[in-house]
Amino acid sequence: MKKPRLLTGDTSTGRLHLGHWVGSIENRVKMQDDYDCYFLIANIQAMTTRMDEPALVHQNVMEVMLDYLATGIDPKKSTILVQSEIAAIAELTVFFSLLVPYPRLMRNPTIKDEIRDKGLGENYSVGFLLYPISQAADILAFRADVVPVGEDQVPHLELTREVARRFNQVYCHVDTHAEDAKHPELGGLFPIPETRLGRMKRLVGIGPPGPDGSLQKMSKSLNNAIFLSDDPDTVKKKVMAMYTDPNRLKATDKGTIENNPLWIFHDTFNPDKIWLEEAKEKYRAGSIGDVECKRKLIEVLVSIIEPMRERRLQYESDLHQVKNLLQEGTAKANETANATLLLAKEAMRQRYF
């Protein structure tokens, strides 16, 4: 029986962190046996805000690749590829851009958030605005059935679903009232991909709240991340400096659990639920200190991260092999994407030779 196809990926902006793990990568590792998996390293999307740092983007492709291998993504089971080496994606981006009105693009909340968070003001490129359409091309080039993503990527995936519907309706004559699941059997070229969220929609960072008073998501750019490649000493330093309850000045003060990164991390990563509930009660009562709770969290996080870090070091010792694995996956991905492009051009009556 043919496996359903899965595609997802990461922008090559640097090493991956715990937010990536619980948001999507943990899911990907588990799904490799049941899905035909494609994992894309999105270097073109990285260039949309780093066009003047090409060497850094190049290096970060390898950083992401190393993290993929370290987390347990298996190139024997899954296909790992570099976005810019798949020419069909660029061509499909152009075709798909004809199906998306400009006002619809600007309603994308993730675009607005990135403009704000990165301080772009009015100084952003056309390529930056196009990247949600490029992301749709990433997914649809492989005719993916399922896309595991973090919560912040859901608006992009909804645009992808709209593009797939619109293409099927305009060029494959699928009825506009057809259910999404019926599109392929009604002649639609593209399945309408389903969203698959991780067990944690949005992991907060280890730092204090932002200007609006709310905890900020874990992010490299905000310097509030614990990376999947951090050594135990680094994990310890970061956790011991973690923001907690600002009103709790000593261990005997009653503490607040809500909106406290220390307990958000314990809830997310600590499997010892009995210890967790007892410690929460003690924390609220002022009978356990932050230091003791942080030490427990350090143990938990190191037990998760250290096996990944050790695998990463093994792969780092043979970068030639790592590059070969990436090249092999990209070659396989090109075959799939090129086949989709030909079918799309046939449906659009734009294949001439």
CSV table of C-alpha atoms in Angstrom, one decimal:
chain,number,residue,atom,x,y,z
A,1,MET,CA,0.0,0.0,0.0
A,2,LYS,CA,1.3,3.4,-1.0
A,3,LYS,CA,2.3,5.6,2.0
A,4,PRO,CA,0.8,9.1,2.3
A,5,ARG,CA,3.4,11.8,1.6
A,6,LEU,CA,4.7,14.2,4.1
A,7,LEU,CA,6.7,17.4,3.6
A,8,THR,CA,8.0,20.0,6.0
A,9,GLY,CA,11.2,21.8,6.7
A,10,ASP,CA,13.1,24.6,8.3
A,11,THR,CA,14.6,27.9,7.2
A,12,SER,CA,18.4,27.8,7.3
A,13,THR,CA,18.9,30.5,9.9
A,14,GLY,CA,21.1,28.4,12.2
A,15,ARG,CA,21.1,25.5,14.6
A,16,LEU,CA,17.7,24.1,15.8
A,17,HIS,CA,16.4,24.5,19.3
A,18,LEU,CA,13.9,22.9,21.7
A,19,GLY,CA,11.1,24.9,20.2
A,20,HIS,CA,11.7,23.2,16.8
A,21,TRP,CA,11.9,19.8,18.6
A,22,VAL,CA,8.5,19.9,20.3
A,23,GLY,CA,6.9,22.0,17.5
A,24,SER,CA,7.6,19.7,14.6
A,25,ILE,CA,10.8,17.6,14.6
A,26,GLU,CA,9.7,15.2,17.3
A,27,ASN,CA,6.7,14.4,15.1
A,28,ARG,CA,8.8,14.0,12.0
A,29,VAL,CA,11.0,11.4,13.6
A,30,LYS,CA,8.0,9.3,14.8
A,31,MET,CA,6.3,9.5,11.4
A,32,GLN,CA,9.1,8.3,9.2
A,33,ASP,CA,7.9,4.7,9.1
A,34,ASP,CA,4.4,5.5,8.2
A,35,TYR,CA,4.9,8.3,5.6
A,36,ASP,CA,6.9,9.0,2.5
A,37,CYS,CA,8.8,11.9,4.1
A,38,TYR,CA,10.5,14.9,2.5
A,39,PHE,CA,12.4,17.3,4.7
A,40,LEU,CA,13.3,20.6,3.1
A,41,ILE,CA,16.1,23.0,4.1
A,42,ALA,CA,14.7,26.4,3.0
A,43,ASN,CA,17.8,28.4,2.1
A,44,ILE,CA,15.9,30.7,-0.4
A,45,GLN,CA,13.5,31.7,2.4
A,46,ALA,CA,16.5,32.4,4.6
A,47,MET,CA,17.9,34.7,1.9
A,48,THR,CA,14.7,36.8,1.9
A,49,THR,CA,16.0,38.6,5.1
A,50,ARG,CA,19.7,37.7,4.7
A,51,MET,CA,20.4,38.4,1.1
A,52,ASP,CA,23.7,40.2,2.1
A,53,GLU,CA,24.9,37.2,4.1
A,54,PRO,CA,25.1,34.3,1.6
A,55,ALA,CA,28.1,32.6,3.3
A,56,LEU,CA,26.1,32.5,6.6
A,57,VAL,CA,23.1,31.0,4.8
A,58,HIS,CA,25.3,28.4,3.2
A,59,GLN,CA,26.8,27.4,6.5
A,60,ASN,CA,23.4,27.2,8.1
A,61,VAL,CA,22.2,24.7,5.6
A,62,MET,CA,24.8,22.3,6.9
A,63,GLU,CA,23.9,23.2,10.5
A,64,VAL,CA,20.3,22.3,9.9
A,65,MET,CA,21.3,19.1,8.1
A,66,LEU,CA,23.5,18.1,11.0
A,67,ASP,CA,20.6,18.7,13.4
A,68,TYR,CA,18.3,16.7,11.3
A,69,LEU,CA,20.6,13.7,11.4
A,70,ALA,CA,21.3,14.2,15.1
A,71,THR,CA,17.6,14.2,16.0
A,72,GLY,CA,17.0,10.8,14.3
A,73,ILE,CA,15.8,11.8,10.8
A,74,ASP,CA,17.1,8.8,8.8
A,75,PRO,CA,18.2,9.5,5.2
A,76,LYS,CA,17.5,5.8,4.5
A,77,LYS,CA,13.8,6.4,5.3
A,78,SER,CA,13.4,10.0,4.5
A,79,THR,CA,14.5,12.4,1.7
A,80,ILE,CA,16.4,15.5,2.8
A,81,LEU,CA,16.8,18.3,0.2
A,82,VAL,CA,18.0,21.8,-0.3
A,83,GLN,CA,15.4,24.2,-1.6
A,84,SER,CA,17.5,26.2,-4.1
A,85,GLU,CA,18.6,23.0,-5.9
A,86,ILE,CA,15.0,22.2,-6.9
A,87,ALA,CA,14.4,24.4,-9.9
A,88,ALA,CA,10.8,23.2,-10.2
A,89,ILE,CA,10.0,25.0,-6.9
A,90,ALA,CA,11.0,28.4,-8.4
A,91,GLU,CA,8.9,27.8,-11.5
A,92,LEU,CA,5.9,26.7,-9.6
A,93,THR,CA,6.3,29.8,-7.3
A,94,VAL,CA,5.8,32.0,-10.4
A,95,PHE,CA,2.7,30.1,-11.6
A,96,PHE,CA,1.2,30.0,-8.1
A,97,SER,CA,1.8,33.8,-7.6
A,98,LEU,CA,-0.8,34.3,-10.4
A,99,LEU,CA,-3.4,32.7,-8.2
A,100,VAL,CA,-2.9,34.8,-5.1
A,101,PRO,CA,-4.3,38.4,-4.9
A,102,TYR,CA,-1.9,40.9,-3.3
A,103,PRO,CA,-4.3,41.9,-0.5
A,104,ARG,CA,-4.6,38.2,0.5
A,105,LEU,CA,-0.9,37.9,0.8
A,106,MET,CA,-0.7,41.0,3.1
A,107,ARG,CA,-3.4,39.5,5.4
A,108,ASN,CA,-1.1,36.8,6.4
A,109,PRO,CA,-0.4,37.4,10.1
A,110,THR,CA,3.0,35.6,10.0
A,111,ILE,CA,4.2,38.1,7.4
A,112,LYS,CA,3.0,41.0,9.6
A,113,ASP,CA,4.7,39.5,12.6
A,114,GLU,CA,8.0,39.0,10.8
A,115,ILE,CA,8.0,42.6,9.5
A,116,ARG,CA,7.5,43.7,13.1
A,117,ASP,CA,9.8,41.3,14.9
A,118,LYS,CA,12.7,41.8,12.5
A,119,GLY,CA,12.2,45.6,12.4
A,120,LEU,CA,11.9,45.6,8.6
A,121,GLY,CA,9.6,48.6,8.4
A,122,GLU,CA,9.1,49.3,4.7
A,123,ASN,CA,12.5,47.9,3.9
A,124,TYR,CA,11.6,44.4,2.7
A,125,SER,CA,12.0,42.8,-0.7
A,126,VAL,CA,9.4,41.5,-3.1
A,127,GLY,CA,11.1,38.1,-2.4
A,128,PHE,CA,10.2,38.4,1.2
A,129,LEU,CA,6.5,39.0,0.4
A,130,LEU,CA,6.6,36.0,-2.0
A,131,TYR,CA,8.0,33.5,0.5
A,132,PRO,CA,4.5,32.2,1.6
A,133,ILE,CA,3.9,31.4,-2.1
A,134,SER,CA,7.3,29.9,-2.4
A,135,GLN,CA,6.4,27.8,0.7
A,136,ALA,CA,3.3,26.7,-1.1
A,137,ALA,CA,5.4,25.6,-4.0
A,138,ASP,CA,7.7,23.7,-1.6
A,139,ILE,CA,4.8,21.7,-0.4
A,140,LEU,CA,2.8,21.2,-3.6
A,141,ALA,CA,5.9,20.4,-5.7
A,142,PHE,CA,5.9,17.1,-3.8
A,143,ARG,CA,2.1,16.8,-3.6
A,144,ALA,CA,2.3,16.3,0.1
A,145,ASP,CA,-0.7,15.0,2.0
A,146,VAL,CA,0.5,16.0,5.4
A,147,VAL,CA,2.6,18.9,6.7
A,148,PRO,CA,3.8,18.9,10.3
A,149,VAL,CA,4.4,22.5,11.3
A,150,GLY,CA,4.6,24.8,14.3
A,151,GLU,CA,1.7,27.1,15.2
A,152,ASP,CA,3.3,30.1,13.6
A,153,GLN,CA,3.3,28.4,10.2
A,154,VAL,CA,-0.4,27.6,10.1
A,155,PRO,CA,-1.3,30.7,8.2
A,156,HIS,CA,1.3,29.8,5.5
A,157,LEU,CA,-0.2,26.3,5.2
A,158,GLU,CA,-3.7,27.7,4.9
A,159,LEU,CA,-2.5,29.8,1.9
A,160,THR,CA,-1.0,26.6,0.5
A,161,ARG,CA,-4.4,24.9,0.8
A,162,GLU,CA,-6.0,27.8,-1.0
A,163,VAL,CA,-3.5,27.7,-3.8
A,164,ALA,CA,-4.1,23.9,-4.2
A,165,ARG,CA,-7.8,24.3,-4.3
A,166,ARG,CA,-7.6,27.2,-6.8
A,167,PHE,CA,-5.3,25.4,-9.1
A,168,ASN,CA,-7.5,22.3,-9.1
A,169,GLN,CA,-10.6,24.3,-9.8
A,170,VAL,CA,-9.2,26.6,-12.6
A,171,TYR,CA,-7.0,24.1,-14.4
A,172,CYS,CA,-8.3,20.6,-13.5
A,173,HIS,CA,-12.0,21.6,-13.4
A,174,VAL,CA,-12.7,20.4,-9.9
A,175,ASP,CA,-16.0,21.7,-8.7
A,176,THR,CA,-15.7,24.7,-6.4
A,177,HIS,CA,-18.0,23.0,-3.9
A,178,ALA,CA,-16.0,19.8,-3.7
A,179,GLU,CA,-14.7,18.6,-0.4
A,180,ASP,CA,-11.0,18.9,0.1
A,181,ALA,CA,-10.5,15.2,0.5
A,182,LYS,CA,-12.3,14.6,-2.9
A,183,HIS,CA,-10.0,16.7,-5.0
A,184,PRO,CA,-7.6,14.0,-6.2
A,185,GLU,CA,-10.4,11.6,-7.2
A,186,LEU,CA,-12.2,14.4,-9.0
A,187,GLY,CA,-9.1,15.0,-11.2
A,188,GLY,CA,-7.3,17.6,-9.1
A,189,LEU,CA,-3.5,17.5,-9.5
A,190,PHE,CA,-2.8,18.6,-5.9
A,191,PRO,CA,-4.1,17.0,-2.7
A,192,ILE,CA,-5.2,19.6,-0.1
A,193,PRO,CA,-2.5,19.1,2.5
A,194,GLU,CA,-3.5,18.6,6.1
A,195,THR,CA,-1.8,20.4,9.0
A,196,ARG,CA,-0.2,18.3,11.8
A,197,LEU,CA,0.8,20.3,14.9
A,198,GLY,CA,3.3,19.2,17.4
A,199,ARG,CA,2.4,18.4,21.0
A,200,MET,CA,3.5,21.9,22.0
A,201,LYS,CA,2.1,24.7,19.7
A,202,ARG,CA,4.5,27.4,20.9
A,203,LEU,CA,7.4,26.9,23.3
A,204,VAL,CA,8.3,30.0,25.2
A,205,GLY,CA,11.9,31.1,25.5
A,206,ILE,CA,14.0,31.2,28.7
A,207,GLY,CA,14.0,35.0,28.9
A,208,PRO,CA,11.7,37.6,30.3
A,209,PRO,CA,8.4,38.9,28.7
A,210,GLY,CA,8.5,41.2,25.7
A,211,PRO,CA,7.4,44.8,25.6
A,212,ASP,CA,3.8,43.8,25.6
A,213,GLY,CA,4.2,41.8,28.8
A,214,SER,CA,3.7,38.4,27.3
A,215,LEU,CA,6.3,35.6,27.2
A,216,GLN,CA,8.2,35.5,23.9
A,217,LYS,CA,8.5,32.3,21.9
A,218,MET,CA,11.9,30.6,21.8
A,219,SER,CA,13.9,32.2,19.0
A,220,LYS,CA,17.6,32.4,18.0
A,221,SER,CA,17.1,36.1,17.2
A,222,LEU,CA,15.8,36.8,20.7
A,223,ASN,CA,18.7,35.0,22.3
A,224,ASN,CA,16.4,33.0,24.5
A,225,ALA,CA,16.9,29.5,23.1
A,226,ILE,CA,18.3,26.2,24.3
A,227,PHE,CA,19.8,24.4,21.2
A,228,LEU,CA,19.6,20.7,20.4
A,229,SER,CA,23.4,20.9,20.2
A,230,ASP,CA,24.1,22.6,23.5
A,231,ASP,CA,26.5,20.7,25.8
A,232,PRO,CA,25.5,20.0,29.5
A,233,ASP,CA,27.4,23.0,30.9
A,234,THR,CA,25.6,25.3,28.5
A,235,VAL,CA,22.2,23.8,29.3
A,236,LYS,CA,23.0,24.3,33.0
A,237,LYS,CA,24.0,27.9,32.6
A,238,LYS,CA,20.9,28.7,30.5
A,239,VAL,CA,18.5,27.0,32.9
A,240,MET,CA,20.0,28.6,36.0
A,241,ALA,CA,19.6,32.0,34.4
A,242,MET,CA,16.0,31.3,33.2
A,243,TYR,CA,13.3,33.8,34.0
A,244,THR,CA,10.9,32.6,36.6
A,245,ASP,CA,8.5,34.4,39.0
A,246,PRO,CA,9.9,37.9,39.4
A,247,ASN,CA,8.0,38.5,42.6
A,248,ARG,CA,9.6,35.5,44.3
A,249,LEU,CA,12.7,36.8,46.0
A,250,LYS,CA,13.5,33.8,48.2
A,251,ALA,CA,12.7,30.1,48.4
A,252,THR,CA,10.1,30.6,51.2
A,253,ASP,CA,8.0,33.1,49.1
A,254,LYS,CA,4.9,31.7,47.5
A,255,GLY,CA,5.5,31.2,43.8
A,256,THR,CA,3.3,31.5,40.7
A,257,ILE,CA,3.2,28.6,38.3
A,258,GLU,CA,1.2,30.3,35.5
A,259,ASN,CA,3.2,32.0,32.8
A,260,ASN,CA,6.4,30.9,34.4
A,261,PRO,CA,8.9,29.4,31.9
A,262,LEU,CA,10.4,27.1,34.6
A,263,TRP,CA,7.1,25.3,34.9
A,264,ILE,CA,6.2,25.5,31.2
A,265,PHE,CA,9.4,23.6,30.5
A,266,HIS,CA,8.7,21.1,33.2
A,267,ASP,CA,5.2,20.5,31.9
A,268,THR,CA,6.6,20.1,28.4
A,269,PHE,CA,9.7,17.9,29.0
A,270,ASN,CA,9.6,16.3,32.4
A,271,PRO,CA,8.1,12.8,32.3
A,272,ASP,CA,7.9,12.4,36.1
A,273,LYS,CA,4.4,13.7,36.6
A,274,ILE,CA,4.2,12.7,40.2
A,275,TRP,CA,7.3,14.8,41.1
A,276,LEU,CA,5.9,17.6,38.9
A,277,GLU,CA,2.6,17.9,40.8
A,278,GLU,CA,4.2,17.6,44.2
A,279,ALA,CA,6.8,20.2,43.3
A,280,LYS,CA,4.2,22.6,41.9
A,281,GLU,CA,2.3,22.5,45.2
A,282,LYS,CA,5.5,23.1,47.2
A,283,TYR,CA,6.4,26.0,44.9
A,284,ARG,CA,3.0,27.6,45.4
A,285,ALA,CA,3.3,27.1,49.2
A,286,GLY,CA,6.9,28.5,49.3
A,287,SER,CA,8.5,25.2,50.5
A,288,ILE,CA,10.8,24.5,47.5
A,289,GLY,CA,13.3,26.8,45.9
A,290,ASP,CA,13.8,27.8,42.2
A,291,VAL,CA,17.3,26.3,42.3
A,292,GLU,CA,16.1,22.8,43.2
A,293,CYS,CA,13.5,22.9,40.5
A,294,LYS,CA,16.0,24.2,37.9
A,295,ARG,CA,18.4,21.4,38.8
A,296,LYS,CA,15.7,18.9,38.1
A,297,LEU,CA,14.9,20.6,34.8
A,298,ILE,CA,18.6,20.5,33.8
A,299,GLU,CA,18.7,16.7,34.4
A,300,VAL,CA,15.6,16.3,32.2
A,301,LEU,CA,16.8,18.5,29.4
A,302,VAL,CA,20.3,17.0,29.3
A,303,SER,CA,18.8,13.5,29.1
A,304,ILE,CA,17.0,14.6,25.9
A,305,ILE,CA,19.6,16.8,24.3
A,306,GLU,CA,22.9,14.9,25.1
A,307,PRO,CA,22.1,11.8,22.8
A,308,MET,CA,21.4,14.3,19.9
A,309,ARG,CA,24.6,16.2,20.6
A,310,GLU,CA,26.7,13.1,20.6
A,311,ARG,CA,25.2,11.9,17.3
A,312,ARG,CA,25.8,15.4,15.9
A,313,LEU,CA,29.5,15.2,16.8
A,314,GLN,CA,29.8,11.9,15.0
A,315,TYR,CA,28.4,13.4,11.8
A,316,GLU,CA,30.5,16.5,12.2
A,317,SER,CA,33.6,14.3,12.0
A,318,ASP,CA,32.7,13.4,8.4
A,319,LEU,CA,31.1,16.4,6.7
A,320,HIS,CA,31.9,14.9,3.3
A,321,GLN,CA,29.5,12.1,4.1
A,322,VAL,CA,26.9,14.5,5.3
A,323,LYS,CA,27.1,16.6,2.1
A,324,ASN,CA,26.8,13.4,0.0
A,325,LEU,CA,23.6,12.4,1.9
A,326,LEU,CA,22.2,15.8,1.2
A,327,GLN,CA,23.1,15.6,-2.4
A,328,GLU,CA,21.5,12.2,-2.8
A,329,GLY,CA,18.3,13.3,-1.2
A,330,THR,CA,18.2,16.5,-3.3
A,331,ALA,CA,18.6,14.4,-6.5
A,332,LYS,CA,15.7,12.2,-5.6
A,333,ALA,CA,13.6,15.2,-4.7
A,334,ASN,CA,14.3,16.7,-8.1
A,335,GLU,CA,12.8,13.7,-9.8
A,336,THR,CA,9.6,14.0,-7.8
A,337,ALA,CA,9.3,17.8,-8.2
A,338,ASN,CA,10.1,17.8,-12.0
A,339,ALA,CA,7.3,15.2,-12.5
A,340,THR,CA,4.9,17.5,-10.7
A,341,LEU,CA,6.0,20.5,-12.7
A,342,LEU,CA,5.3,18.7,-16.0
A,343,LEU,CA,1.9,17.7,-14.8
A,344,ALA,CA,1.1,21.2,-13.7
A,345,LYS,CA,2.2,22.7,-17.0
A,346,GLU,CA,0.1,20.1,-18.9
A,347,ALA,CA,-2.9,21.1,-16.8
A,348,MET,CA,-2.3,24.8,-17.5
A,349,ARG,CA,-1.8,24.1,-21.2
A,350,GLN,CA,1.7,25.6,-21.0
A,351,ARG,CA,3.8,22.6,-22.0
A,352,TYR,CA,4.8,23.1,-25.6
A,353,PHE,CA,7.5,20.5,-26.3
